[in-house]
PDB file of C-alpha atoms in Angstrom:
ATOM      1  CA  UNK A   1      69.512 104.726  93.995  1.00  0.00           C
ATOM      2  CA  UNK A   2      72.411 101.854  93.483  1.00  0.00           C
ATOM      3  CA  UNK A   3      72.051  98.849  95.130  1.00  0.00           C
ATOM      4  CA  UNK A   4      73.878  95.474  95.032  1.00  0.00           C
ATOM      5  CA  UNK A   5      72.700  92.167  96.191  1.00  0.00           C
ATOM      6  CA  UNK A   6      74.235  89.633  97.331  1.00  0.00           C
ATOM      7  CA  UNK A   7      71.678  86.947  98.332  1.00  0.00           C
ATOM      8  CA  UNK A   8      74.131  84.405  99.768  1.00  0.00           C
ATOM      9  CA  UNK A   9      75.331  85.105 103.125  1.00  0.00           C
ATOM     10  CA  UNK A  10      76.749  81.908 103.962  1.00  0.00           C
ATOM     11  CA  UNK A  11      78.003  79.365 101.009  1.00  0.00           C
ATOM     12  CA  UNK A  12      80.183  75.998 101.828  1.00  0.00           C
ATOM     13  CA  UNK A  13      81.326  74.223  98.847  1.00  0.00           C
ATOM     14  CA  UNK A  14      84.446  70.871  99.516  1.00  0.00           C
ATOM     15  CA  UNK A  15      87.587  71.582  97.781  1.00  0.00           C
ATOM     16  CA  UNK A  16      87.806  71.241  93.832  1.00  0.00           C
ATOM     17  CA  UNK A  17      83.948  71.978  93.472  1.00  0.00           C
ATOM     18  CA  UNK A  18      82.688  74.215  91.032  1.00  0.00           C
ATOM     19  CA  UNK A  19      82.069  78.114  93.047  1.00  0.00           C
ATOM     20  CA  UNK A  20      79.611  80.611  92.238  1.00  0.00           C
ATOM     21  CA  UNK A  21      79.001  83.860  94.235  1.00  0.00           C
ATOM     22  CA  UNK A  22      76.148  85.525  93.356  1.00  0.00           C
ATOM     23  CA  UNK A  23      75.664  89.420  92.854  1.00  0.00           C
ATOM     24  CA  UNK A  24      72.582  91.245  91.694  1.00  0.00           C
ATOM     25  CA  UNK A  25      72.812  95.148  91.244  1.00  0.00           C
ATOM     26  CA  UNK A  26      70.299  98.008  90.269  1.00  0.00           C
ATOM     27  CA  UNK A  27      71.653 101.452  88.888  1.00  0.00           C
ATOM     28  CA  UNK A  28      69.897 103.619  85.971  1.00  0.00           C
ATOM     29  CA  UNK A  29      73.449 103.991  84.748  1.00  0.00           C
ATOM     30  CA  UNK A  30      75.865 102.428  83.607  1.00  0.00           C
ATOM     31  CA  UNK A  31      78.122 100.916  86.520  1.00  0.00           C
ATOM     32  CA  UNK A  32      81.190  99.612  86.841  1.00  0.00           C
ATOM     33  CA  UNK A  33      81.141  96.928  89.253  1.00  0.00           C
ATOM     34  CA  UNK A  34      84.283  95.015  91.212  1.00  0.00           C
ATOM     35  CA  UNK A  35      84.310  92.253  93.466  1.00  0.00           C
ATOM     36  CA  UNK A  36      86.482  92.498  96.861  1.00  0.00           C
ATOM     37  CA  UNK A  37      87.941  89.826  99.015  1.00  0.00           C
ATOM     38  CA  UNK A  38      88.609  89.579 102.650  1.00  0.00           C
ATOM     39  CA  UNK A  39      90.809  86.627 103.732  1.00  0.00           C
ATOM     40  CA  UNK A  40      90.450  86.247 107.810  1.00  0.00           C
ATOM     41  CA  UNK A  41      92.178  89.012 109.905  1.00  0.00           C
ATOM     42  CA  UNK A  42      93.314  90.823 106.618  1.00  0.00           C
ATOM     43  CA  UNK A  43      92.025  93.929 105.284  1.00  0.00           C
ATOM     44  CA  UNK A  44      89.919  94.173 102.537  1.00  0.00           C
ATOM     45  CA  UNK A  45      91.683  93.942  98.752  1.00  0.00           C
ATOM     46  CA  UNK A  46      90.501  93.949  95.319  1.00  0.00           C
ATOM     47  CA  UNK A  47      90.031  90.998  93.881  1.00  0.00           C
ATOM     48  CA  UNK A  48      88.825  91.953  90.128  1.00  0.00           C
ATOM     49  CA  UNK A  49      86.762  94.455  88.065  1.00  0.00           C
ATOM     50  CA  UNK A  50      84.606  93.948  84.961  1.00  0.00           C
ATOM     51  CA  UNK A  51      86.365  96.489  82.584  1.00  0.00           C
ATOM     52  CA  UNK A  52      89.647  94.090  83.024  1.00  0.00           C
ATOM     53  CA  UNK A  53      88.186  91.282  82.204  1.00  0.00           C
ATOM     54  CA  UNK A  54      90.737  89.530  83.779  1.00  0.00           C
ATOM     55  CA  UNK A  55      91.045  86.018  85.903  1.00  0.00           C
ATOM     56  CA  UNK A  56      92.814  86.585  89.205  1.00  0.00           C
ATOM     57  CA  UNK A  57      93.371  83.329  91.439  1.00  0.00           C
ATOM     58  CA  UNK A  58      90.939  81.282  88.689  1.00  0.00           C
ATOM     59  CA  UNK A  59      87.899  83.603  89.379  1.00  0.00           C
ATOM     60  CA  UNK A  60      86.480  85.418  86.696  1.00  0.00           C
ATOM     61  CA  UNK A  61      83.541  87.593  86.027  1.00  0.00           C
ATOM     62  CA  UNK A  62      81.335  88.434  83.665  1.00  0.00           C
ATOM     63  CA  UNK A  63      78.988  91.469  83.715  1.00  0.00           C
ATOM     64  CA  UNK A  64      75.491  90.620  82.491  1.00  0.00           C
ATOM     65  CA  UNK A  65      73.690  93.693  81.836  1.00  0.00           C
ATOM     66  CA  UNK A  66      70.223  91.905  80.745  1.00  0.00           C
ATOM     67  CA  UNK A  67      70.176  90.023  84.107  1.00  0.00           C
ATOM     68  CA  UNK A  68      72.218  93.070  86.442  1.00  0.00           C
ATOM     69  CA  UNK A  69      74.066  90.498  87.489  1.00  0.00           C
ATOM     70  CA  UNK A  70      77.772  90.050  88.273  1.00  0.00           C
ATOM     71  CA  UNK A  71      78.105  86.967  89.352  1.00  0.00           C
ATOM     72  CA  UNK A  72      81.778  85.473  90.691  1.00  0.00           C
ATOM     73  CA  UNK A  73      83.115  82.217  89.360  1.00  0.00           C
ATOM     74  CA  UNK A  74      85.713  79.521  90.016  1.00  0.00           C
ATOM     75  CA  UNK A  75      85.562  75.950  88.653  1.00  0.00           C
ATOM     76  CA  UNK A  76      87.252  74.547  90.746  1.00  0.00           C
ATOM     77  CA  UNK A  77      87.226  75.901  94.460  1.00  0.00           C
ATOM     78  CA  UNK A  78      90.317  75.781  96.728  1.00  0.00           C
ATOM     79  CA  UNK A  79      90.942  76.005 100.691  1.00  0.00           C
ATOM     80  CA  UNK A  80      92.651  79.185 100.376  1.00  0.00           C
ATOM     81  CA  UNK A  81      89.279  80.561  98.881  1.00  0.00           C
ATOM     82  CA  UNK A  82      87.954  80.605 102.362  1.00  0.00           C
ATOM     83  CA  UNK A  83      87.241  84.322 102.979  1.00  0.00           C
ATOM     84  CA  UNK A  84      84.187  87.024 102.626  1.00  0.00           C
ATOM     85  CA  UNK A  85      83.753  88.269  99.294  1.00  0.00           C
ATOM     86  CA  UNK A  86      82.154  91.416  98.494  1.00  0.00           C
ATOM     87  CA  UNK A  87      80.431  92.910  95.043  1.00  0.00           C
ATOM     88  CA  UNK A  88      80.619  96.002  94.726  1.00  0.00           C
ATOM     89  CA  UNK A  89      79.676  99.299  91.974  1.00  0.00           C
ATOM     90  CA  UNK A  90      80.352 102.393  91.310  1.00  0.00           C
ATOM     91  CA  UNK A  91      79.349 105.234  89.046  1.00  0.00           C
ATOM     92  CA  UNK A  92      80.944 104.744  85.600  1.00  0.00           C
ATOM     93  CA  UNK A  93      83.168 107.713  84.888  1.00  0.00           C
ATOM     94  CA  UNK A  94      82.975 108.715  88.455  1.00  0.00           C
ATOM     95  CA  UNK A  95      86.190 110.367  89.476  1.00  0.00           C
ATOM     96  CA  UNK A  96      85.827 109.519  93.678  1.00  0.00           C
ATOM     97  CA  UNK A  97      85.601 105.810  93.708  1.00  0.00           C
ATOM     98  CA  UNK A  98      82.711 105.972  95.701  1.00  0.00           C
ATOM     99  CA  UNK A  99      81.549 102.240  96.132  1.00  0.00           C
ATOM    100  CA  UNK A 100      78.374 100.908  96.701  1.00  0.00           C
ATOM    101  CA  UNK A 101      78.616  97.118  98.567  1.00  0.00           C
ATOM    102  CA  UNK A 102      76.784  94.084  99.167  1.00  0.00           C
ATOM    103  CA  UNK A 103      76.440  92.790 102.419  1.00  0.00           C
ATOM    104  CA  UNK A 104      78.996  90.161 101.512  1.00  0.00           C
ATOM    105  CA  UNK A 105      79.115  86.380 101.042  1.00  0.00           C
ATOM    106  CA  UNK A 106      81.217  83.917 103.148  1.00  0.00           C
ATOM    107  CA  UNK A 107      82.817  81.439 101.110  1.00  0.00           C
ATOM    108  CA  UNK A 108      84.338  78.421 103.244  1.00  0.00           C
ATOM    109  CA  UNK A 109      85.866  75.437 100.880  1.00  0.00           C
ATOM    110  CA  UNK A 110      86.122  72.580 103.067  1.00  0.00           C
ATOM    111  CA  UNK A 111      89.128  69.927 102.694  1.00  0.00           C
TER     112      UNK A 111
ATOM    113  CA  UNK B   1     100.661  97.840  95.754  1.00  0.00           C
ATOM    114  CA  UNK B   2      99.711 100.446  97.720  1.00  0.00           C
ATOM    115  CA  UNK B   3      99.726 100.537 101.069  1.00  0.00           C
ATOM    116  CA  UNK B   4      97.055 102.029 103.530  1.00  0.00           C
ATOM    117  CA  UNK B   5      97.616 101.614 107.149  1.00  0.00           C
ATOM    118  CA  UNK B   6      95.067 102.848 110.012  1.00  0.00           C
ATOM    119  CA  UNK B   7      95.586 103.700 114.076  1.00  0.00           C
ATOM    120  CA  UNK B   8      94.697 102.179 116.409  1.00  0.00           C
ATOM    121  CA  UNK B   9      94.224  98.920 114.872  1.00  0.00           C
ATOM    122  CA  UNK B  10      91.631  98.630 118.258  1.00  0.00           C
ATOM    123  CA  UNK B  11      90.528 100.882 120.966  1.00  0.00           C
ATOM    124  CA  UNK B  12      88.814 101.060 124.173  1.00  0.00           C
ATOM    125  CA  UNK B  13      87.249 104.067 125.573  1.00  0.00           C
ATOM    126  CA  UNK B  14      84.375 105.618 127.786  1.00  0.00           C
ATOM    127  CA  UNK B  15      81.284 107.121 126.990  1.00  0.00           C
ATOM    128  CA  UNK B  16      81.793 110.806 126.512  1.00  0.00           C
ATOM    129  CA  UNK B  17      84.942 110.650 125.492  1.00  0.00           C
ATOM    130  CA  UNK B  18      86.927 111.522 122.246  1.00  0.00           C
ATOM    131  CA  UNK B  19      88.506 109.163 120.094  1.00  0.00           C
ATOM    132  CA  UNK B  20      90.602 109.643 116.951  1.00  0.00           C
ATOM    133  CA  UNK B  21      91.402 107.083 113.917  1.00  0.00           C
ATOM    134  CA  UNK B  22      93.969 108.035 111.503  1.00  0.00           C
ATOM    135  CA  UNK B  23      94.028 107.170 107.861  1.00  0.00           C
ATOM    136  CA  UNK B  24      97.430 107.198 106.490  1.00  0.00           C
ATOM    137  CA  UNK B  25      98.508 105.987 102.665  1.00  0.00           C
ATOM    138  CA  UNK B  26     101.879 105.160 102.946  1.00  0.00           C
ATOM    139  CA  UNK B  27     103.362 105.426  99.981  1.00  0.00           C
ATOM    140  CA  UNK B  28     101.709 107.423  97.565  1.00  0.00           C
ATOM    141  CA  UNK B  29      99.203 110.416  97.644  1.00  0.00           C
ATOM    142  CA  UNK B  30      95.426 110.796  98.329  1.00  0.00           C
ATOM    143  CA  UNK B  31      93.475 113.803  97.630  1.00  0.00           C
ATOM    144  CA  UNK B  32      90.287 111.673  98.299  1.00  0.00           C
ATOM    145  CA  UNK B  33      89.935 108.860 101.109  1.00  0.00           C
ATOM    146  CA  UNK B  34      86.912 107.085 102.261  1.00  0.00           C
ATOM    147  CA  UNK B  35      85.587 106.299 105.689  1.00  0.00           C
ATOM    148  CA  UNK B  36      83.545 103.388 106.098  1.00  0.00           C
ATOM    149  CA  UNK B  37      81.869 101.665 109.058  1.00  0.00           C
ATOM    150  CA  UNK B  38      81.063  98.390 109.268  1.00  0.00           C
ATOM    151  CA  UNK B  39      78.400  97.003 111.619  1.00  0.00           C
ATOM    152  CA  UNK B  40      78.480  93.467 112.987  1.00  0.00           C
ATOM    153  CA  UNK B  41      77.505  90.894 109.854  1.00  0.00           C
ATOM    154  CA  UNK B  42      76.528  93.935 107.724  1.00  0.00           C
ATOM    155  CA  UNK B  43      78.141  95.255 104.713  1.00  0.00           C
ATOM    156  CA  UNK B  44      80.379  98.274 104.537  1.00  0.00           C
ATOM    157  CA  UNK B  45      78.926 101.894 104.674  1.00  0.00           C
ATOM    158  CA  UNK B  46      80.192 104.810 103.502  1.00  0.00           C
ATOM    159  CA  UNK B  47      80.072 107.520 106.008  1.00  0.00           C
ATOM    160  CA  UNK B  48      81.897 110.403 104.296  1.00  0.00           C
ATOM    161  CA  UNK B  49      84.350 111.232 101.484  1.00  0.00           C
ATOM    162  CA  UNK B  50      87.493 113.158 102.773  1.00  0.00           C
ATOM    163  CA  UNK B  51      89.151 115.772 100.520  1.00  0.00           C
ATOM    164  CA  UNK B  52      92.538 116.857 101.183  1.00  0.00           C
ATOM    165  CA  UNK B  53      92.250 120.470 102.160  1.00  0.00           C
ATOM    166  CA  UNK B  54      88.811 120.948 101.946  1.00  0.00           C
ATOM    167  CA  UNK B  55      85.532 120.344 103.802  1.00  0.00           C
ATOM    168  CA  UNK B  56      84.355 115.724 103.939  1.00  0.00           C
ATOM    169  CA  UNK B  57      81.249 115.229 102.341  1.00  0.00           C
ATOM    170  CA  UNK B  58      79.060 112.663 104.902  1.00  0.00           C
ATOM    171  CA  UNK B  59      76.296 110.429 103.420  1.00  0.00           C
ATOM    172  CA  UNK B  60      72.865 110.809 104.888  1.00  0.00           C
ATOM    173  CA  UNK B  61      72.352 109.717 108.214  1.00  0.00           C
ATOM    174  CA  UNK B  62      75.790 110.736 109.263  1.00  0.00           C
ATOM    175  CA  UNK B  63      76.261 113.419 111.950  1.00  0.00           C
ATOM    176  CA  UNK B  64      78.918 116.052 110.982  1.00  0.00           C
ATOM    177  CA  UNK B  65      79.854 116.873 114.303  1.00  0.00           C
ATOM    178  CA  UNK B  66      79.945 113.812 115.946  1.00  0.00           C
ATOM    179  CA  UNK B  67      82.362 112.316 113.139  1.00  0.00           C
ATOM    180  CA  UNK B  68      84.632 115.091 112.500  1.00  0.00           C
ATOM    181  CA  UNK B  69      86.858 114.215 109.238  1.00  0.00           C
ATOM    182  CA  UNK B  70      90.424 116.583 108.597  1.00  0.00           C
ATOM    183  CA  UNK B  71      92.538 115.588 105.695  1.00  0.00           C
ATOM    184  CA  UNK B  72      95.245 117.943 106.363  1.00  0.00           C
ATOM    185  CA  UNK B  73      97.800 116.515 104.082  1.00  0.00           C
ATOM    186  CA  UNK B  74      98.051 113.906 100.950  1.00  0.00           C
ATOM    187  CA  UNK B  75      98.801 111.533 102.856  1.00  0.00           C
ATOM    188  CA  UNK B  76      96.626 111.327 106.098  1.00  0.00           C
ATOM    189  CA  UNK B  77      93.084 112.162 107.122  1.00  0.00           C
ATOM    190  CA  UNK B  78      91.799 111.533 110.623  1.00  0.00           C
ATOM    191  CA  UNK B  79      87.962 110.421 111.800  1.00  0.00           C
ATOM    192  CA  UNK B  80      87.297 111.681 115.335  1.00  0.00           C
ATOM    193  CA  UNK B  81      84.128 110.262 117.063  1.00  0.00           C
ATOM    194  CA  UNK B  82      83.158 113.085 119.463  1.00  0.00           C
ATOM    195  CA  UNK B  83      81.433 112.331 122.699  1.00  0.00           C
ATOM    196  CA  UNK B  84      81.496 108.771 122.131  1.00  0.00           C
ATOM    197  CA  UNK B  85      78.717 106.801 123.448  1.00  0.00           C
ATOM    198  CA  UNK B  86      78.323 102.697 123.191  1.00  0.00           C
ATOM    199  CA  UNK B  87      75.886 102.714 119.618  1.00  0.00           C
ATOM    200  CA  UNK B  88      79.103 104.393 117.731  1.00  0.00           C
ATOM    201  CA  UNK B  89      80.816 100.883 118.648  1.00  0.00           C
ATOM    202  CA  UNK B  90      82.194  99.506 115.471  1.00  0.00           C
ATOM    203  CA  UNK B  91      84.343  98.288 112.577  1.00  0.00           C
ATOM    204  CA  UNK B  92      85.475 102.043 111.140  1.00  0.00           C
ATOM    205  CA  UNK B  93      87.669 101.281 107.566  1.00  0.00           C
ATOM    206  CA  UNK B  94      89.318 103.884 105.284  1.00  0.00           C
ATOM    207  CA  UNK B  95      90.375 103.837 101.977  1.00  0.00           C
ATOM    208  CA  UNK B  96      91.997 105.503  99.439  1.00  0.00           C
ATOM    209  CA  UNK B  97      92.702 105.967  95.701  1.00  0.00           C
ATOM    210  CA  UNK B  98      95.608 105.653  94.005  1.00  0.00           C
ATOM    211  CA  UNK B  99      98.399 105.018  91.442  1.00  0.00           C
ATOM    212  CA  UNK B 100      97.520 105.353  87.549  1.00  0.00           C
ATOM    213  CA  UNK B 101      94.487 103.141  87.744  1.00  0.00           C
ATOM    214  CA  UNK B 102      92.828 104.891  90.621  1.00  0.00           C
ATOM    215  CA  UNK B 103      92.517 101.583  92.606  1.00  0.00           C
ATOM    216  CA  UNK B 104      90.775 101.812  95.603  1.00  0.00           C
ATOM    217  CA  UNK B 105      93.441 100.345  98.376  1.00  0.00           C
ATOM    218  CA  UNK B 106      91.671  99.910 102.223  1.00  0.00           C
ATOM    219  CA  UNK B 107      92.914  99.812 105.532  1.00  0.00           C
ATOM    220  CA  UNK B 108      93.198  97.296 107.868  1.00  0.00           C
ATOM    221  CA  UNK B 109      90.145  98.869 109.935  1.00  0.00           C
ATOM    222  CA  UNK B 110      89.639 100.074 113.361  1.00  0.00           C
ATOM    223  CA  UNK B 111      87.527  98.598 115.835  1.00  0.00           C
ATOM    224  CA  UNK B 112      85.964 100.968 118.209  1.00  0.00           C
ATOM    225  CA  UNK B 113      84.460  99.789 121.491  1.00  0.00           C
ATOM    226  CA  UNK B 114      83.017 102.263 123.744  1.00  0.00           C
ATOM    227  CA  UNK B 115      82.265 101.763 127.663  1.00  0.00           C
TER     228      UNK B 115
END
């Protein structure tokens, strides 16, 4: 069965400060795995996906398959970072989008 | 991008009763949305996959006929918790694919709080 991890529930880093989220997944297969964000009292958004391989808002990335990890990164951490962020994976080649999730990780950057 | 919008954004109702959450995608078509639920400081679970114009598929664990699922048209599907009782309290969140990357756009969720 797919899992992610997320071992962080709560993580408080002061502004500028180097960020890492961490996420941990298991899946025979080969996944595809995305990271969501939540900013407070709006809905849930993607923030990126590994096949981009893009940076949105300065985070980036990187899927290691030797470690299952997928682990978020920003080097330097702003206020507006403050929300819940969420890994998440699906199938690769799936055609429903059916996501697996994490139980999330709380990011607050304080001034 | 796309927009998915849900209704109620919060309701209040008594045990035994029916309540019903609709899913709408507001400018574009889905033949496949998602309902989720989301328990107090727990992640996101998928309850059921809803297929316009044909039968949801629910996750083990999930009742079929206490969360009835229609997706009548491309562009709304409805979750109706039946006989509502105070344990089906929660954070209930749709989604839905689409445009030409298939991205997976969510609604601003429903909270559900039953008397």
């Amino acid at each position: 069965a797919q899992r992610v991890t997320q071992p962080e529930k709560l993580l408080s880093v002061f502004k500028g400060a180097p960020v890492e989220l961490k996420c941990n997944y298991s899946y025979s297969g080969s996944p595809e795995l995305f990271w969501y964000v939540q900013y407070s009292r709006q809905r849930l958004q993607l923030l990126l996906r590994h096949i981009s391989r893009e940076s949105i808002k300065g985070f980036t990335a990187d899927l290691n398959k030797g470690e299952t990890s997928f682990h978020l990164k920003k080097p330097f951490a702003q206020e507006e970072d403050s929300a819940m962020y969420y890994c998440a994976l699906i199938q690769s080649g799936g055609s429903n989008y059916k996501l697996t999730f994490g139980k999330g990780t709380l990011l607050t950057v304080n001034p | 991008g796309a927009v998915v919008s849900q209704h109620p954004s919060r309701v209040i109702c008594k045990s035994g009763t029916s309540v019903k959450i609709e899913c709408r995608s507001l400018d574009f078509q889905a033949t496949t949305m998602f309902w989720y639920r989301q328990f107090p400081k727990q992640s996101l679970m998928l309850m059921a996959t809803s297929n316009e114009g044909s039968k949801a598929t629910y996750e083990q664990g999930v009742e079929k006929d206490k969360f009835l699922i229609n997706h009548a048209s491309l562009t709304l599907s409805t979750l109706t918790v039946t006989s509502a009782h105070p344990e089906d309290s929660s954070f209930y969140i749709c989604s839905a694919s689409g445009g030409l990357t298939g991205e997976l756009f969510f609604g601003e969720g429903s909270r559900l709080t039953v008397l």
